[in-house]
Amino acid sequence: MKLYFTTFFLLFFYFGNAQKQYPKNYFSPPLKIPIILSGTFGELRSNHFHSGIDIKTQGKQGIPIYAPANGYVSRIKVSQYGFGKALYVEHPNGYTTVYAHIKKFAPTIQRYIKAIQYKKENYQTGNLFPKQDKFPLKKGEIIAYTGDTGSSGGPHLHYEIRDNKTEHIINPLLFGIDPKDDKSPTFQKLIAYPLNGQSRVNNSNLKSVISFKKIKDNNYISESITASGIIGFGISVFDRLSEALNKNGIYSLEMKVNGSTVYYHDVETFSFAESKYINLLIDYKHYKTYRDKVQKTHKVNANRLSLYEGLVNNGKITIINGASYNVDIIAKDLKNNVSSVRIPIRGVESNLVFKQKDTTNYKIVAKNFHKFNLNNVTIAFPKNTFYEDCFIDFSITNGIAKIHNPTIPLDKRYTLTFNTSFLNEKQKQQVYIANVTNSKYPRYTSTKKKIDKIYTTTKNLGNYTLLYDTTKPIIKLYNFKDGQWLSKNKTLKVKIKDSKSGIKNYRASIDGKWILMELNHKKGILTYDFTDKKLVGSKHIFKLVVSDNVGNIKKLSATFFKK
């Protein structure tokens, strides 16, 4: 008994104190409204962990963002997608704070950015690195205003804290931001995995969904299962905070076997380089099939995540015939609200005959380069594109190339090439490669062309084909009509659309001079702010040229009057 308590204390000390101590009172919250989150740090997103917290902005844009501490603007980037308008502030304590999906910057920064955009005649700036004395900041100074730019699903502020030395992202809630949270995580699904050909769960070599029920508060117990050999588990779980209904991520996940910890990970910090390994943390095939993220409590060899601590046999459990086990999976949020599920297991040898794995003509040895050709289609996989050896499907049916299905995660891009020597010159101009895994919604895939070839590079398996875009983009005047007086208008808006290959470029001018039009790609609306440039005279000619991804071009010219 004494040994048990000593071991328990050491484990508690290890996991309870592994977290680094961060300055709690150095940074003020970046917004002066109640801090309610719609997204937590380390949340499981598509192909990556969420690198910050998403702060709700009451459904509005334009709320002031304040410098949480002294520092200077070290980086600015304006992009159509991703973070949209983003600002990076370096602080003297060794950390950088990041603000994304901004509507606009503080006036001095805004003028600086617009001058660069007009000089380049491009909305997107790329990364800008102002000198340290260009934009010094004092704590509490307004630096920007919240928005919905880039790949944002609605108005909010994405807020990050990064370590300048390691360049790791760190959970901002560890620095003193304290949203209300008295809710424990919620379990949705429990899965058991036989981890090799000889292993069994409930006399089956296939993964099994295990039912469970609540027994007390946030404690659950599953049905009793039988097993043999090496097995593992996975759990679908989310967390809610007190003042929001959003399904957020948990902070830590632990698994114990008969009271001893064999698996643990948390989302205190990680690097961008390792974020892609989320596809090995989750049951990727299950996610691609059901859109449900099941976190595995066992680690595969190719997984290089640094989140793990104190793994025993990588969280894999060896079940011995005749033995009994209690497996506990414990989920926590950062406020230490806890939910747990207990899984009783009996070791029972199975008499089920081993089933040979399915094979195809296309075997992948992960460490080797592979190139396959079939009916004018070539696929080329660089070394270590796949995380492990496997067999894939490759077939051509009615012009559609099936490259397995999108249930296997890839570490690198591969090249897909179609021979187009049978096309005439006009067809070659109008053709593009589309992902048609979802046949109802073909998606343009970034396409490059050579004389008799068309190719793309992608990290997605699935179905691909050649499609043709023969129509020009559509342009419609949005908030004015041709020949209208716009004396009271603050903006000029135009709607653009291309339903096939998609919009590639647009260029707008007034009276022959380039103007900055910002595209809301979710609504397809281009907006020009009349405060950018002073107009000379009252009659003005607005022109817009829009091209799609195969080179179809649409032009529009309209007259308006404004003094």
XYZ file of C-alpha atoms in Angstrom:
563
model
C 0.000 0.000 0.000
C 2.848 2.376 0.842
C 4.461 1.663 -2.543
C 1.136 2.339 -4.319
C 0.751 5.768 -2.694
C 4.397 6.644 -3.405
C 3.942 5.734 -7.069
C 0.654 7.660 -7.257
C 2.258 10.730 -5.696
C 5.187 10.649 -8.117
C 2.871 10.315 -11.108
C 0.661 13.139 -9.825
C 3.714 15.306 -9.237
C 5.084 14.554 -12.697
C 1.915 15.304 -14.632
C 0.710 18.070 -12.367
C 3.985 19.984 -12.421
C 5.365 19.337 -15.914
C 3.700 22.517 -17.109
C 6.092 25.450 -17.367
C 5.277 28.545 -15.357
C 4.335 31.493 -17.575
C 3.922 35.175 -16.591
C 0.290 35.501 -15.474
C 0.098 39.272 -15.058
C 2.335 40.548 -17.852
C -0.228 40.552 -20.685
C -3.611 42.235 -20.438
C -6.481 40.785 -22.482
C -6.371 42.194 -26.055
C -10.071 43.169 -25.970
C -11.975 45.235 -23.413
C -15.111 43.135 -23.673
C -15.949 39.954 -21.721
C -13.585 37.210 -22.869
C -15.762 34.399 -24.229
C -14.148 31.811 -26.467
C -15.448 30.137 -29.604
C -12.218 28.158 -30.051
C -9.548 26.870 -27.659
C -5.840 26.289 -28.099
C -4.798 22.934 -29.527
C -8.289 22.183 -30.762
C -8.407 19.503 -33.460
C -8.867 21.235 -36.801
C -8.586 19.915 -40.353
C -4.930 18.831 -40.791
C -3.654 20.982 -37.905
C -4.019 21.925 -34.266
C -5.608 25.300 -33.559
C -2.681 27.595 -32.824
C -4.463 30.175 -30.685
C -7.714 31.031 -28.981
C -10.714 32.475 -30.803
C -12.310 35.303 -28.836
C -15.945 36.093 -29.590
C -16.620 39.680 -30.659
C -20.375 39.745 -29.998
C -21.055 38.978 -33.660
C -19.595 42.346 -34.658
C -16.543 43.694 -36.454
C -14.545 46.806 -35.618
C -13.978 46.251 -31.883
C -10.652 47.841 -30.810
C -7.700 45.529 -30.163
C -5.264 46.783 -27.528
C -1.573 46.013 -27.120
C -1.473 43.670 -24.094
C 2.000 44.911 -23.135
C 4.773 47.199 -24.373
C 6.454 46.101 -27.576
C 6.693 46.852 -31.276
C 5.087 45.662 -34.504
C 7.499 43.049 -35.839
C 5.503 41.620 -38.723
C 2.411 42.366 -40.807
C 0.736 40.271 -43.450
C -2.326 40.817 -45.592
C -3.605 37.710 -47.362
C -6.831 36.724 -49.072
C -7.023 33.456 -47.133
C -5.509 32.008 -43.935
C -5.106 34.692 -41.260
C -6.387 37.437 -43.589
C -5.057 40.670 -42.115
C -2.602 39.722 -39.375
C -0.409 41.660 -36.967
C 2.555 40.392 -34.912
C 3.809 42.279 -31.833
C 7.142 41.411 -30.238
C 7.496 42.076 -26.508
C 10.645 42.571 -24.407
C 9.828 39.533 -22.218
C 10.660 37.124 -25.071
C 7.179 36.486 -26.449
C 5.298 37.587 -29.560
C 1.530 38.089 -29.634
C -0.390 37.511 -32.868
C -3.736 38.936 -34.005
C -5.569 37.497 -37.027
C -8.705 38.090 -39.145
C -8.393 41.832 -38.505
C -10.757 44.264 -40.253
C -8.281 47.129 -40.301
C -5.130 48.273 -38.533
C -4.588 51.339 -36.344
C -4.388 54.501 -38.534
C -0.576 54.799 -38.726
C -0.189 51.111 -39.570
C -3.119 51.278 -41.985
C -1.502 54.128 -43.945
C 1.785 52.210 -44.095
C 0.064 49.078 -45.436
C -2.024 50.907 -48.020
C 1.036 52.746 -49.328
C 2.701 49.379 -49.953
C -0.442 47.915 -51.541
C -0.736 50.862 -53.929
C 2.972 50.725 -54.758
C 2.744 46.997 -55.562
C -0.756 47.350 -57.025
C -1.702 44.237 -55.060
C -4.046 43.619 -52.129
C -1.826 40.840 -50.761
C 1.364 42.164 -49.169
C 3.265 39.006 -48.281
C 5.220 39.182 -45.011
C 6.355 42.665 -44.039
C 8.953 43.191 -41.300
C 8.978 46.843 -40.154
C 12.076 48.040 -38.315
C 11.880 47.940 -34.542
C 11.450 51.696 -34.217
C 8.786 51.966 -36.937
C 5.756 51.107 -34.791
C 6.659 51.096 -31.071
C 3.703 50.280 -28.840
C 2.684 51.038 -25.297
C 0.512 48.731 -23.239
C -3.154 49.598 -23.818
C -2.572 51.311 -27.169
C -5.021 50.480 -29.972
C -3.265 48.410 -32.625
C -6.140 47.197 -34.835
C -9.845 46.396 -35.042
C -11.472 42.969 -35.066
C -12.856 41.567 -38.289
C -13.665 38.533 -40.396
C -10.897 38.501 -43.025
C -9.124 35.454 -44.435
C -10.390 31.940 -43.774
C -12.616 33.001 -40.905
C -15.994 31.462 -40.209
C -17.423 34.648 -38.684
C -16.345 37.766 -36.775
C -13.844 36.982 -34.006
C -10.257 37.610 -32.914
C -7.718 34.824 -33.311
C -5.080 35.471 -30.628
C -1.739 33.686 -30.219
C 1.342 33.829 -28.011
C 4.668 32.535 -29.354
C 8.046 31.955 -27.735
C 10.661 33.980 -29.644
C 13.487 31.534 -28.896
C 11.811 28.235 -29.756
C 9.159 29.665 -32.115
C 6.664 27.356 -30.397
C 3.062 28.457 -29.931
C 1.856 28.425 -26.322
C -1.638 28.209 -24.887
C -2.643 31.865 -24.201
C -4.799 30.784 -21.251
C -1.578 29.947 -19.393
C -0.747 33.679 -19.383
C -3.676 34.796 -17.262
C -6.654 35.045 -19.617
C -9.405 33.445 -17.577
C -12.746 32.728 -19.299
C -15.400 31.166 -17.101
C -15.418 27.377 -17.290
C -17.180 25.025 -14.885
C -18.139 22.351 -17.414
C -16.437 18.987 -17.763
C -15.588 17.423 -21.130
C -18.219 15.331 -22.890
C -17.475 11.870 -24.301
C -19.168 10.986 -27.582
C -17.667 7.747 -28.838
C -15.289 5.040 -27.606
C -13.444 2.737 -30.008
C -11.226 -0.291 -29.320
C -8.515 -1.267 -31.837
C -6.811 -4.640 -32.347
C -3.326 -3.414 -33.283
C -1.964 -6.373 -35.227
C -3.179 -9.430 -37.113
C -3.156 -11.656 -34.045
C -5.018 -9.268 -31.730
C -8.738 -9.481 -31.012
C -11.439 -7.370 -29.364
C -14.704 -9.182 -28.669
C -13.441 -12.033 -30.855
C -12.909 -9.715 -33.834
C -9.834 -8.369 -35.592
C -11.750 -5.243 -36.608
C -11.998 -2.051 -34.574
C -15.129 -1.956 -32.422
C -17.326 0.838 -31.106
C -17.758 0.253 -27.374
C -20.934 1.431 -25.628
C -20.748 3.244 -22.286
C -23.054 4.902 -19.749
C -22.818 7.520 -17.017
C -22.613 6.152 -13.469
C -21.942 9.285 -11.403
C -21.351 12.968 -12.174
C -18.847 12.885 -15.051
C -17.765 9.296 -14.534
C -18.713 6.687 -17.119
C -18.316 2.933 -17.469
C -18.273 0.949 -20.688
C -19.595 -2.495 -21.442
C -17.179 -5.252 -20.432
C -15.090 -6.456 -23.374
C -12.916 -9.474 -24.079
C -9.567 -9.064 -25.797
C -6.276 -10.728 -26.609
C -2.928 -9.564 -27.952
C -1.996 -5.891 -28.376
C -4.888 -3.427 -28.393
C -5.463 0.321 -28.175
C -8.294 2.797 -27.662
C -9.627 6.015 -29.106
C -12.087 8.548 -27.739
C -14.217 11.268 -29.328
C -14.529 14.088 -26.806
C -15.254 17.822 -26.687
C -15.372 20.535 -24.048
C -17.656 23.521 -23.522
C -16.961 26.694 -21.575
C -19.538 28.241 -19.278
C -20.775 31.089 -21.472
C -20.729 29.526 -24.944
C -22.233 26.532 -26.726
C -19.246 25.945 -29.022
C -17.753 22.465 -28.961
C -14.132 23.148 -28.034
C -11.067 20.993 -27.598
C -9.856 19.460 -24.333
C -6.542 20.303 -22.658
C -5.254 16.847 -21.725
C -5.973 13.183 -22.306
C -4.652 10.398 -20.097
C -5.056 6.624 -20.017
C -4.387 4.342 -17.047
C -4.227 0.556 -16.958
C -4.983 -0.881 -13.509
C -4.144 2.505 -11.981
C -0.841 3.137 -13.790
C -0.539 5.829 -16.448
C 0.495 4.462 -19.853
C -0.553 7.404 -22.026
C -0.658 11.185 -21.580
C -0.684 14.252 -23.818
C -1.681 17.864 -23.364
C -1.802 21.008 -25.482
C 0.420 23.334 -23.497
C 2.638 24.103 -26.493
C 3.692 22.778 -29.898
C 5.450 23.887 -33.075
C 3.926 24.615 -36.467
C 6.211 22.007 -38.042
C 4.645 19.186 -36.033
C 1.017 20.294 -36.336
C 0.439 18.072 -39.393
C 0.905 14.989 -37.206
C -2.603 15.581 -35.922
C -3.509 13.167 -38.739
C -1.682 10.419 -36.827
C -3.072 11.412 -33.422
C -6.626 10.938 -34.645
C -8.246 7.966 -36.367
C -7.847 9.561 -39.793
C -9.919 6.999 -41.691
C -12.786 7.377 -39.214
C -12.599 11.182 -39.534
C -12.637 11.117 -43.337
C -15.551 8.693 -43.331
C -17.725 10.161 -40.551
C -16.273 13.679 -39.934
C -15.772 12.695 -36.295
C -12.337 13.206 -34.698
C -11.450 10.235 -32.494
C -8.222 10.805 -30.529
C -6.150 7.652 -30.217
C -4.590 6.877 -26.842
C -1.769 4.988 -28.522
C 1.051 6.427 -30.613
C 2.129 5.134 -34.017
C 5.836 5.062 -34.817
C 5.749 7.789 -37.494
C 4.099 10.289 -35.130
C 6.615 12.991 -34.134
C 4.376 15.076 -31.917
C 6.070 16.517 -28.842
C 2.804 16.574 -26.866
C 3.302 13.149 -25.337
C 4.677 12.525 -21.849
C 5.489 9.342 -19.978
C 4.245 6.860 -22.591
C 4.496 3.174 -21.709
C 4.799 1.000 -24.819
C 3.369 4.006 -26.734
C 0.024 3.508 -25.004
C -0.464 0.051 -26.512
C -1.896 -2.520 -24.099
C -0.874 -6.185 -24.118
C -3.765 -8.369 -22.952
C -2.833 -11.711 -21.344
C -5.198 -14.658 -21.406
C -7.027 -15.068 -18.077
C -6.055 -11.637 -16.726
C -8.443 -8.794 -15.870
C -7.889 -5.104 -16.536
C -9.503 -1.785 -15.770
C -8.606 0.864 -18.329
C -9.454 4.475 -17.438
C -9.458 7.271 -20.024
C -9.411 10.714 -18.405
C -10.119 13.992 -20.215
C -9.497 17.400 -18.633
C -9.818 21.031 -19.584
C -7.416 23.729 -18.395
C -9.605 24.486 -15.360
C -9.161 20.852 -14.277
C -12.765 19.929 -14.947
C -12.575 16.151 -15.423
C -14.502 13.392 -17.160
C -13.452 9.739 -17.154
C -14.602 6.440 -18.598
C -13.648 3.016 -17.216
C -13.330 0.028 -19.571
C -13.364 -3.444 -17.923
C -11.409 -6.032 -19.968
C -11.057 -9.810 -19.638
C -8.177 -11.541 -21.375
C -9.711 -14.300 -23.518
C -7.827 -16.089 -26.284
C -9.694 -16.044 -29.572
C -10.164 -18.948 -31.951
C -10.910 -16.610 -34.875
C -8.811 -17.532 -37.907
C -6.358 -14.865 -38.995
C -7.557 -13.065 -42.128
C -5.016 -12.051 -44.759
C -5.009 -8.310 -45.473
C -6.374 -7.141 -48.806
C -3.739 -6.404 -51.444
C -3.681 -4.588 -54.801
C -1.237 -4.307 -57.684
C 0.086 -1.046 -56.217
C 2.216 -1.619 -53.168
C 3.701 1.339 -51.331
C 6.948 0.969 -49.418
C 6.962 4.245 -47.505
C 10.734 4.845 -47.673
C 10.856 4.399 -51.472
C 9.932 6.577 -54.469
C 6.986 5.222 -56.480
C 5.691 6.062 -59.941
C 2.671 4.383 -61.550
C 1.217 4.856 -65.058
C -2.227 3.895 -66.298
C -4.180 5.050 -69.376
C -2.519 8.469 -69.857
C -2.424 9.152 -66.101
C 0.738 9.131 -63.979
C 1.056 9.366 -60.203
C 4.460 9.917 -58.578
C 4.995 9.628 -54.819
C 8.276 11.006 -53.345
C 10.033 9.038 -50.609
C 8.157 9.094 -47.301
C 4.972 10.519 -48.770
C 3.155 7.778 -46.842
C 3.708 7.260 -43.127
C 3.713 3.475 -43.414
C 3.763 0.684 -45.994
C 0.403 -0.054 -47.589
C -1.454 -1.073 -50.727
C -3.430 1.509 -52.688
C -6.098 1.388 -55.389
C -5.359 3.025 -58.740
C -7.820 2.817 -61.609
C -9.256 4.860 -64.472
C -12.992 4.700 -65.156
C -14.798 7.023 -67.615
C -11.934 9.483 -67.445
C -11.879 9.593 -63.632
C -8.624 8.607 -61.955
C -9.253 6.916 -58.629
C -6.157 7.225 -56.470
C -7.283 5.109 -53.551
C -9.623 7.118 -51.324
C -8.916 10.018 -48.959
C -8.726 7.843 -45.827
C -4.914 7.585 -45.689
C -3.005 10.660 -44.435
C 0.022 11.824 -46.426
C 3.138 13.587 -45.157
C 4.120 15.112 -48.525
C 2.559 16.162 -51.789
C 2.540 13.785 -54.720
C 2.281 14.653 -58.429
C -0.704 13.717 -60.565
C -0.210 14.094 -64.335
C -2.671 13.724 -67.214
C -1.491 13.357 -70.810
C -3.303 15.944 -72.977
C -1.764 15.224 -76.386
C -5.222 14.191 -77.669
C -6.679 17.673 -76.991
C -6.753 20.550 -79.474
C -5.196 23.906 -78.589
C -8.448 25.489 -77.390
C -9.223 22.507 -75.176
C -5.721 22.633 -73.708
C -6.325 26.238 -72.719
C -9.688 25.540 -71.096
C -8.856 22.280 -69.300
C -8.036 21.920 -65.594
C -7.715 19.152 -63.013
C -10.594 18.815 -60.564
C -11.010 16.786 -57.407
C -14.310 14.931 -57.879
C -14.216 12.732 -54.771
C -17.486 14.472 -53.942
C -19.076 14.204 -57.396
C -21.676 16.871 -56.610
C -19.072 19.508 -55.833
C -16.026 19.308 -58.154
C -13.124 21.365 -56.782
C -10.486 23.083 -58.875
C -7.009 21.806 -58.033
C -4.058 24.115 -58.670
C -3.112 23.151 -62.226
C 0.069 23.607 -64.216
C 0.470 22.946 -67.920
C 3.165 21.828 -70.338
C 2.886 21.168 -74.088
C 1.144 17.794 -73.866
C 0.753 17.466 -70.102
C -1.294 18.901 -67.292
C -0.371 18.243 -63.667
C -1.006 19.131 -60.058
C 0.614 18.436 -56.706
C -1.606 17.507 -53.785
C -1.656 15.836 -50.353
C -5.130 14.414 -50.929
C -5.909 10.974 -52.275
C -9.253 10.501 -54.008
C -10.865 10.909 -57.427
C -9.567 13.334 -60.050
C -10.543 14.140 -63.622
C -10.147 16.720 -66.383
C -12.851 19.377 -66.604
C -13.255 22.335 -68.938
C -14.110 25.947 -68.173
C -15.477 27.673 -71.276
C -17.342 30.522 -69.576
C -16.137 33.923 -68.472
C -16.461 35.111 -64.857
C -19.569 37.092 -63.923
C -19.375 40.751 -62.805
C -22.312 42.702 -61.378
C -22.465 46.241 -59.993
C -23.514 45.880 -56.354
C -24.144 49.206 -54.605
C -24.445 51.556 -57.591
C -25.701 51.725 -61.159
C -23.993 52.877 -64.324
C -24.256 56.662 -64.603
C -25.274 57.198 -60.965
C -24.198 60.031 -58.659
C -22.347 58.574 -55.640
C -21.838 61.716 -53.585
C -22.992 60.071 -50.362
C -21.347 56.697 -50.960
C -18.376 55.797 -48.789
C -17.617 52.697 -50.822
C -17.954 51.261 -54.301
C -18.916 47.579 -54.440
C -18.986 44.986 -57.190
C -19.940 41.298 -57.062
C -17.826 38.739 -58.935
C -18.273 35.006 -59.428
C -16.864 32.056 -61.345
C -18.639 28.748 -60.829
C -16.100 26.408 -62.453
C -12.318 26.908 -62.194
C -12.732 29.898 -59.852
C -11.434 33.475 -59.726
C -7.676 33.837 -60.114
C -7.042 37.589 -60.525
C -8.856 40.883 -60.663
C -7.686 44.406 -61.426
C -9.697 47.588 -60.901
C -9.096 51.194 -61.838
C -10.782 54.587 -61.654
C -9.899 57.077 -64.370
C -7.070 54.832 -65.506
C -5.395 54.536 -62.086
C -5.227 51.276 -60.109
C -7.419 51.125 -57.016
C -7.342 48.787 -54.029
C -10.426 46.592 -53.930
C -10.765 44.152 -51.057
C -12.437 40.833 -51.873
C -14.754 39.171 -49.401
C -14.331 35.735 -50.962
C -17.185 34.269 -48.890
C -19.689 36.663 -50.469
C -17.806 37.386 -53.687
C -17.952 41.147 -53.084
C -15.172 43.570 -54.042
C -15.094 46.836 -52.047
C -13.260 50.091 -52.747
C -12.979 52.752 -50.020
C -13.349 56.254 -51.469
C -11.100 57.688 -48.721
C -8.106 55.981 -50.361
C -7.671 58.584 -53.095
C -9.089 62.042 -53.783
C -10.978 62.102 -57.064
C -10.441 64.943 -59.522
C -13.545 66.287 -61.248
C -17.054 64.811 -61.040
C -17.261 62.273 -63.879
C -15.319 59.040 -63.369
C -14.763 55.811 -65.260
C -14.581 52.595 -63.241
C -13.046 49.560 -64.943
C -12.662 45.993 -63.702
C -10.962 43.014 -65.338
C -11.513 39.564 -63.801
C -9.827 36.328 -64.922
C -10.447 32.751 -63.889
C -7.949 29.925 -63.379
C -7.885 28.859 -67.044
C -7.584 32.372 -68.446
C -11.159 33.311 -69.328
C -11.430 37.088 -68.938
C -14.424 39.322 -68.214
C -14.268 43.123 -68.449
C -16.655 45.739 -67.106
C -16.701 49.500 -67.510
C -19.105 51.857 -65.723
C -19.474 55.599 -65.274
C -20.259 57.276 -61.960
C -20.333 60.842 -60.706
C -18.798 62.016 -57.454
C -17.116 65.207 -56.278
